[in-house]
């Protein structure tokens, strides 16, 4: 695994480096940008729709259905007469359904975050403790040998090569 | 303030450990051990060691349960609302608050177990198929409690953990040895790519939207434990919002006290400013007024209704055996915070802390006064009784406060208690605003 990267003190310089890499023929998906805080520059954010809201809604739906099954099917399986209430009483059922709907939504959100943000994956060749000091890393992982020169020029002075 | 300085200041408590920290942990752990020993003694001797007797079967332990669940509203709810409205001053406050929620819920959830007498049978509450042939009754408010508290605890833990991941990665990248391995595991592969930041921000928005109704439902359901029961002054429609208001009220007070202690002990004066206390003080004042409105509405309705069994309970608190506690509660929850927080000159950090300590004491008394006078004066005089707390209950109660302090101290030792990345993003935001 190897990589080439440079560190920039501000988002504008990092944005210029990304644009230079584009000019050098590097496509967006091969460019790695890393920072210790969210970046507000549109070129660097490269936001794609995560679909998290829909995943959370689906998780909530599943949670709600589980709640509905738990309270209705099991109450019928173990019928207990309580205070003249029906075996499946809708008011209390709604409370359990609500709680499990919200729980399903929150668990789905957390799980979707792990998947869409590509967490729990092996570390990258590109990393630097200097990112902690608000530096922005721009680089390319596993660059083809014939493009290294062009990339070094695009990233400018201070460009580093990592081979691990 | 430079980024390097923010990182350095906020990681200092993780790197440097003073003798004061060890002394504090030793004292708090000692008190917790005493409480745990008392609980074991109560288990061995039986629940009769506690002061709970017919007809007052709910007393200190259930008071503590309601109190701690109320305190848990400090964090996640306040943090979620501040995130949703994008209040910039929230940045140093949110994590301090979210931690309170998780630990207060854990402590609160302990009390039903203590109150069980035989806590090893707690799994009877959990719905799962078993050879016992019994099943939780979904029409019981105690089962609703189980689902509500479980949902809130899991949701709050996620709400605390997710925005901490970038800070774990920061500690990983600036550490060596076992710290690097430990925080590397906690960072779960965080790299800080734009896509990761975008996903995290989206996830936190969704979590914030989801957690607010859950928080409201939790204390409403705790109030249903009482209001679903035909006991004088419990069977009331006002209990849901009244409990939620009280919970947020006591939660803000706990947050102010915790922030003041962190500020002093971890030397965070440059991060937790007077404006944070002042803003939370204003919120506390608002909640004090709301709480007073609810208690007035509740008392007026009972007094005007003149129903004999309810009037007995009302009189016992207004000018009977519980009157000293009742008027102390009014003083702590209304007179002290209103006086201090409505006068701008007094709304200092010290003033907010004094008002908050009063509110915490007042809200604990309020929970006690909801439970004990009503149970001691049920409908027929033959079923009246008295309650006197016994040493085991008092010791266990004190130890839970020490437990909260201990958990908080240990957390702030291992995790940055102020969100570093959010603070840095706040600096960028302030810079962009000029």
CSV table of N, CA, C and O in Angstrom, one decimal, chain B residues 244-312:
chain,number,residue,atom,x,y,z
B,244,UNK,N,-42.4,16.1,33.1
B,244,UNK,CA,-41.4,16.4,32.0
B,244,UNK,C,-40.8,17.8,32.4
B,244,UNK,O,-39.5,18.0,32.3
B,245,UNK,N,-41.6,18.7,32.8
B,245,UNK,CA,-41.1,20.1,33.1
B,245,UNK,C,-40.1,19.9,34.3
B,245,UNK,O,-39.0,20.5,34.3
B,246,UNK,N,-40.5,19.2,35.3
B,246,UNK,CA,-39.7,19.0,36.5
B,246,UNK,C,-38.4,18.3,36.1
B,246,UNK,O,-37.3,18.7,36.7
B,247,UNK,N,-38.4,17.4,35.2
B,247,UNK,CA,-37.2,16.7,34.8
B,247,UNK,C,-36.2,17.6,34.1
B,247,UNK,O,-35.1,17.6,34.4
B,248,UNK,N,-36.8,18.4,33.2
B,248,UNK,CA,-35.9,19.3,32.4
B,248,UNK,C,-35.3,20.3,33.4
B,248,UNK,O,-34.1,20.7,33.4
B,249,UNK,N,-36.2,20.8,34.4
B,249,UNK,CA,-35.8,21.7,35.4
B,249,UNK,C,-34.6,21.2,36.2
B,249,UNK,O,-33.5,21.8,36.3
B,250,UNK,N,-34.7,20.0,36.7
B,250,UNK,CA,-33.6,19.4,37.6
B,250,UNK,C,-32.4,19.1,36.7
B,250,UNK,O,-31.3,19.2,37.2
B,251,UNK,N,-32.7,18.7,35.4
B,251,UNK,CA,-31.6,18.3,34.6
B,251,UNK,C,-30.7,19.5,34.3
B,251,UNK,O,-29.5,19.4,34.3
B,252,UNK,N,-31.3,20.7,34.0
B,252,UNK,CA,-30.5,21.9,33.7
B,252,UNK,C,-29.7,22.2,35.0
B,252,UNK,O,-28.5,22.6,34.9
B,253,UNK,N,-30.3,22.1,36.2
B,253,UNK,CA,-29.6,22.4,37.4
B,253,UNK,C,-28.4,21.5,37.6
B,253,UNK,O,-27.3,22.0,37.9
B,254,UNK,N,-28.6,20.2,37.3
B,254,UNK,CA,-27.5,19.3,37.4
B,254,UNK,C,-26.4,19.6,36.4
B,254,UNK,O,-25.2,19.5,36.7
B,255,UNK,N,-26.7,20.0,35.2
B,255,UNK,CA,-25.8,20.4,34.2
B,255,UNK,C,-24.9,21.6,34.6
B,255,UNK,O,-23.7,21.6,34.5
B,256,UNK,N,-25.6,22.6,35.2
B,256,UNK,CA,-24.9,23.8,35.7
B,256,UNK,C,-23.9,23.4,36.8
B,256,UNK,O,-22.7,23.9,36.7
B,257,UNK,N,-24.3,22.6,37.7
B,257,UNK,CA,-23.4,22.2,38.8
B,257,UNK,C,-22.2,21.4,38.2
B,257,UNK,O,-21.0,21.6,38.6
B,258,UNK,N,-22.5,20.5,37.3
B,258,UNK,CA,-21.4,19.6,36.7
B,258,UNK,C,-20.4,20.5,35.9
B,258,UNK,O,-19.2,20.4,36.1
B,259,UNK,N,-21.0,21.5,35.2
B,259,UNK,CA,-20.1,22.4,34.4
B,259,UNK,C,-19.2,23.2,35.3
B,259,UNK,O,-18.0,23.4,35.0
B,260,UNK,N,-19.8,23.7,36.4
B,260,UNK,CA,-19.0,24.5,37.3
B,260,UNK,C,-17.9,23.7,37.9
B,260,UNK,O,-16.7,24.2,38.1
B,261,UNK,N,-18.2,22.5,38.3
B,261,UNK,CA,-17.1,21.6,38.9
B,261,UNK,C,-16.0,21.3,37.8
B,261,UNK,O,-14.8,21.4,38.2
B,262,UNK,N,-16.5,21.0,36.6
B,262,UNK,CA,-15.5,20.7,35.6
B,262,UNK,C,-14.6,21.9,35.3
B,262,UNK,O,-13.4,21.8,35.1
B,263,UNK,N,-15.2,23.1,35.3
B,263,UNK,CA,-14.5,24.3,35.0
B,263,UNK,C,-13.4,24.5,36.0
B,263,UNK,O,-12.3,24.9,35.7
B,264,UNK,N,-13.8,24.3,37.3
B,264,UNK,CA,-12.8,24.5,38.4
B,264,UNK,C,-11.7,23.4,38.4
B,264,UNK,O,-10.5,23.7,38.4
B,265,UNK,N,-12.2,22.1,38.4
B,265,UNK,CA,-11.2,21.0,38.6
B,265,UNK,C,-10.3,20.8,37.4
B,265,UNK,O,-9.2,20.4,37.5
B,266,UNK,N,-10.9,21.0,36.2
B,266,UNK,CA,-10.1,20.7,35.0
B,266,UNK,C,-9.5,22.0,34.4
B,266,UNK,O,-9.0,22.0,33.3
B,267,UNK,N,-9.7,23.1,35.1
B,267,UNK,CA,-9.2,24.4,34.6
B,267,UNK,C,-9.6,24.7,33.2
B,267,UNK,O,-8.8,24.9,32.3
B,268,UNK,N,-11.0,24.7,33.0
B,268,UNK,CA,-11.5,24.9,31.7
B,268,UNK,C,-12.2,26.3,31.6
B,268,UNK,O,-13.1,26.5,30.9
B,269,UNK,N,-11.6,27.3,32.4
B,269,UNK,CA,-12.2,28.6,32.4
B,269,UNK,C,-12.3,29.3,31.0
B,269,UNK,O,-13.1,30.1,30.8
B,270,UNK,N,-11.3,28.9,30.1
B,270,UNK,CA,-11.3,29.6,28.8
B,270,UNK,C,-12.3,28.9,27.9
B,270,UNK,O,-12.5,29.4,26.7
B,271,UNK,N,-13.0,27.9,28.3
B,271,UNK,CA,-13.9,27.2,27.4
B,271,UNK,C,-15.3,27.3,27.9
B,271,UNK,O,-16.3,27.4,27.1
B,272,UNK,N,-15.5,27.2,29.2
B,272,UNK,CA,-16.8,27.3,29.8
B,272,UNK,C,-16.9,28.7,30.4
B,272,UNK,O,-16.4,29.0,31.5
B,273,UNK,N,-17.5,29.6,29.6
B,273,UNK,CA,-17.5,31.0,30.0
B,273,UNK,C,-18.8,31.4,30.8
B,273,UNK,O,-19.7,30.6,30.9
B,274,UNK,N,-18.8,32.6,31.3
B,274,UNK,CA,-19.9,33.1,32.0
B,274,UNK,C,-21.2,33.0,31.1
B,274,UNK,O,-22.3,32.7,31.6
B,275,UNK,N,-21.0,33.3,29.8
B,275,UNK,CA,-22.2,33.3,29.0
B,275,UNK,C,-22.9,31.9,28.9
B,275,UNK,O,-24.2,31.9,28.9
B,276,UNK,N,-22.2,30.8,29.0
B,276,UNK,CA,-22.8,29.5,29.1
B,276,UNK,C,-23.6,29.4,30.3
B,276,UNK,O,-24.8,28.8,30.2
B,277,UNK,N,-23.1,29.8,31.4
B,277,UNK,CA,-23.9,29.7,32.7
B,277,UNK,C,-25.1,30.6,32.6
B,277,UNK,O,-26.2,30.3,33.1
B,278,UNK,N,-24.8,31.8,32.1
B,278,UNK,CA,-25.9,32.8,32.0
B,278,UNK,C,-27.1,32.3,31.2
B,278,UNK,O,-28.3,32.4,31.6
B,279,UNK,N,-26.8,31.7,30.0
B,279,UNK,CA,-27.8,31.2,29.1
B,279,UNK,C,-28.5,30.0,29.8
B,279,UNK,O,-29.8,29.9,29.7
B,280,UNK,N,-27.8,29.1,30.4
B,280,UNK,CA,-28.4,28.0,31.1
B,280,UNK,C,-29.2,28.5,32.3
B,280,UNK,O,-30.3,28.0,32.6
B,281,UNK,N,-28.7,29.6,32.9
B,281,UNK,CA,-29.4,30.2,34.1
B,281,UNK,C,-30.8,30.7,33.6
B,281,UNK,O,-31.8,30.6,34.3
B,282,UNK,N,-30.8,31.3,32.4
B,282,UNK,CA,-32.1,31.8,31.9
B,282,UNK,C,-33.1,30.7,31.7
B,282,UNK,O,-34.2,30.8,31.9
B,283,UNK,N,-32.5,29.6,31.1
B,283,UNK,CA,-33.4,28.4,30.9
B,283,UNK,C,-33.9,27.9,32.2
B,283,UNK,O,-35.1,27.5,32.3
B,284,UNK,N,-33.0,27.9,33.2
B,284,UNK,CA,-33.4,27.4,34.5
B,284,UNK,C,-34.5,28.3,35.1
B,284,UNK,O,-35.5,27.8,35.7
B,285,UNK,N,-34.4,29.6,34.9
B,285,UNK,CA,-35.4,30.5,35.4
B,285,UNK,C,-36.8,30.2,34.7
B,285,UNK,O,-37.8,30.2,35.3
B,286,UNK,N,-36.7,30.0,33.4
B,286,UNK,CA,-37.9,29.7,32.6
B,286,UNK,C,-38.6,28.4,33.2
B,286,UNK,O,-39.8,28.4,33.4
B,287,UNK,N,-37.7,27.4,33.4
B,287,UNK,CA,-38.3,26.1,33.9
B,287,UNK,C,-38.8,26.3,35.3
B,287,UNK,O,-39.8,25.6,35.7
B,288,UNK,N,-38.2,27.1,36.1
B,288,UNK,CA,-38.7,27.4,37.5
B,288,UNK,C,-40.1,28.0,37.4
B,288,UNK,O,-41.0,27.6,38.1
B,289,UNK,N,-40.3,28.9,36.5
B,289,UNK,CA,-41.6,29.6,36.4
B,289,UNK,C,-42.7,28.5,35.8
B,289,UNK,O,-43.8,28.5,36.3
B,290,UNK,N,-42.2,27.7,34.9
B,290,UNK,CA,-43.1,26.7,34.4
B,290,UNK,C,-43.5,25.7,35.5
B,290,UNK,O,-44.7,25.3,35.6
B,291,UNK,N,-42.5,25.3,36.2
B,291,UNK,CA,-42.8,24.3,37.3
B,291,UNK,C,-43.7,24.9,38.3
B,291,UNK,O,-44.7,24.2,38.8
B,292,UNK,N,-43.5,26.2,38.6
B,292,UNK,CA,-44.4,26.9,39.6
B,292,UNK,C,-45.9,26.9,39.1
B,292,UNK,O,-46.8,26.7,39.8
B,293,UNK,N,-46.0,27.2,37.8
B,293,UNK,CA,-47.3,27.2,37.1
B,293,UNK,C,-48.0,25.9,37.3
B,293,UNK,O,-49.1,25.8,37.6
B,294,UNK,N,-47.2,24.8,37.0
B,294,UNK,CA,-47.8,23.5,37.1
B,294,UNK,C,-48.2,23.1,38.5
B,294,UNK,O,-49.3,22.6,38.7
B,295,UNK,N,-47.4,23.4,39.5
B,295,UNK,CA,-47.7,23.1,40.8
B,295,UNK,C,-48.9,23.9,41.3
B,295,UNK,O,-49.8,23.4,42.0
B,296,UNK,N,-49.0,25.1,40.9
B,296,UNK,CA,-50.2,26.0,41.2
B,296,UNK,C,-51.4,25.4,40.6
B,296,UNK,O,-52.5,25.2,41.3
B,297,UNK,N,-51.3,25.0,39.3
B,297,UNK,CA,-52.5,24.5,38.6
B,297,UNK,C,-53.0,23.2,39.3
B,297,UNK,O,-54.2,22.9,39.5
B,298,UNK,N,-52.0,22.3,39.7
B,298,UNK,CA,-52.3,21.1,40.3
B,298,UNK,C,-53.0,21.3,41.7
B,298,UNK,O,-54.0,20.7,42.0
B,299,UNK,N,-52.4,22.2,42.5
B,299,UNK,CA,-52.9,22.4,43.9
B,299,UNK,C,-54.3,23.1,43.8
B,299,UNK,O,-55.2,22.8,44.6
B,300,UNK,N,-54.4,24.1,42.9
B,300,UNK,CA,-55.7,24.8,42.8
B,300,UNK,C,-56.8,23.9,42.4
B,300,UNK,O,-57.9,23.9,43.0
B,301,UNK,N,-56.5,23.0,41.5
B,301,UNK,CA,-57.6,22.1,41.0
B,301,UNK,C,-58.0,21.2,42.1
B,301,UNK,O,-59.2,20.9,42.3
B,302,UNK,N,-57.1,20.6,42.9
B,302,UNK,CA,-57.4,19.7,44.0
B,302,UNK,C,-58.2,20.5,45.1
B,302,UNK,O,-59.2,20.1,45.6
B,303,UNK,N,-57.7,21.7,45.4
B,303,UNK,CA,-58.4,22.5,46.5
B,303,UNK,C,-59.8,22.8,46.1
B,303,UNK,O,-60.7,22.7,46.8
B,304,UNK,N,-59.9,23.2,44.8
B,304,UNK,CA,-61.3,23.7,44.3
B,304,UNK,C,-62.2,22.5,44.2
B,304,UNK,O,-63.4,22.6,44.5
B,305,UNK,N,-61.7,21.3,43.8
B,305,UNK,CA,-62.5,20.1,43.8
B,305,UNK,C,-63.0,19.6,45.1
B,305,UNK,O,-64.1,19.0,45.2
B,306,UNK,N,-62.2,19.9,46.2
B,306,UNK,CA,-62.6,19.6,47.5
B,306,UNK,C,-63.0,18.2,47.7
B,306,UNK,O,-63.9,17.9,48.5
B,307,UNK,N,-62.3,17.3,47.0
B,307,UNK,CA,-62.6,15.9,47.2
B,307,UNK,C,-61.9,15.4,48.5
B,307,UNK,O,-60.7,15.7,48.7
B,308,UNK,N,-62.7,14.7,49.4
B,308,UNK,CA,-62.2,14.6,50.8
B,308,UNK,C,-60.8,13.9,50.8
B,308,UNK,O,-59.9,14.3,51.6
B,309,UNK,N,-60.6,12.8,50.1
B,309,UNK,CA,-59.4,12.0,50.2
B,309,UNK,C,-58.2,12.8,49.7
B,309,UNK,O,-57.1,12.8,50.2
B,310,UNK,N,-58.4,13.6,48.6
B,310,UNK,CA,-57.3,14.5,48.1
B,310,UNK,C,-57.0,15.6,49.0
B,310,UNK,O,-55.9,16.0,49.2
B,311,UNK,N,-58.1,16.1,49.7
B,311,UNK,CA,-57.9,17.3,50.6
B,311,UNK,C,-57.0,16.9,51.8
B,311,UNK,O,-56.3,17.7,52.3
B,312,UNK,N,-57.1,15.6,52.2
B,312,UNK,CA,-56.3,15.1,53.3
B,312,UNK,C,-54.8,15.2,52.9
B,312,UNK,O,-54.0,15.7,53.7
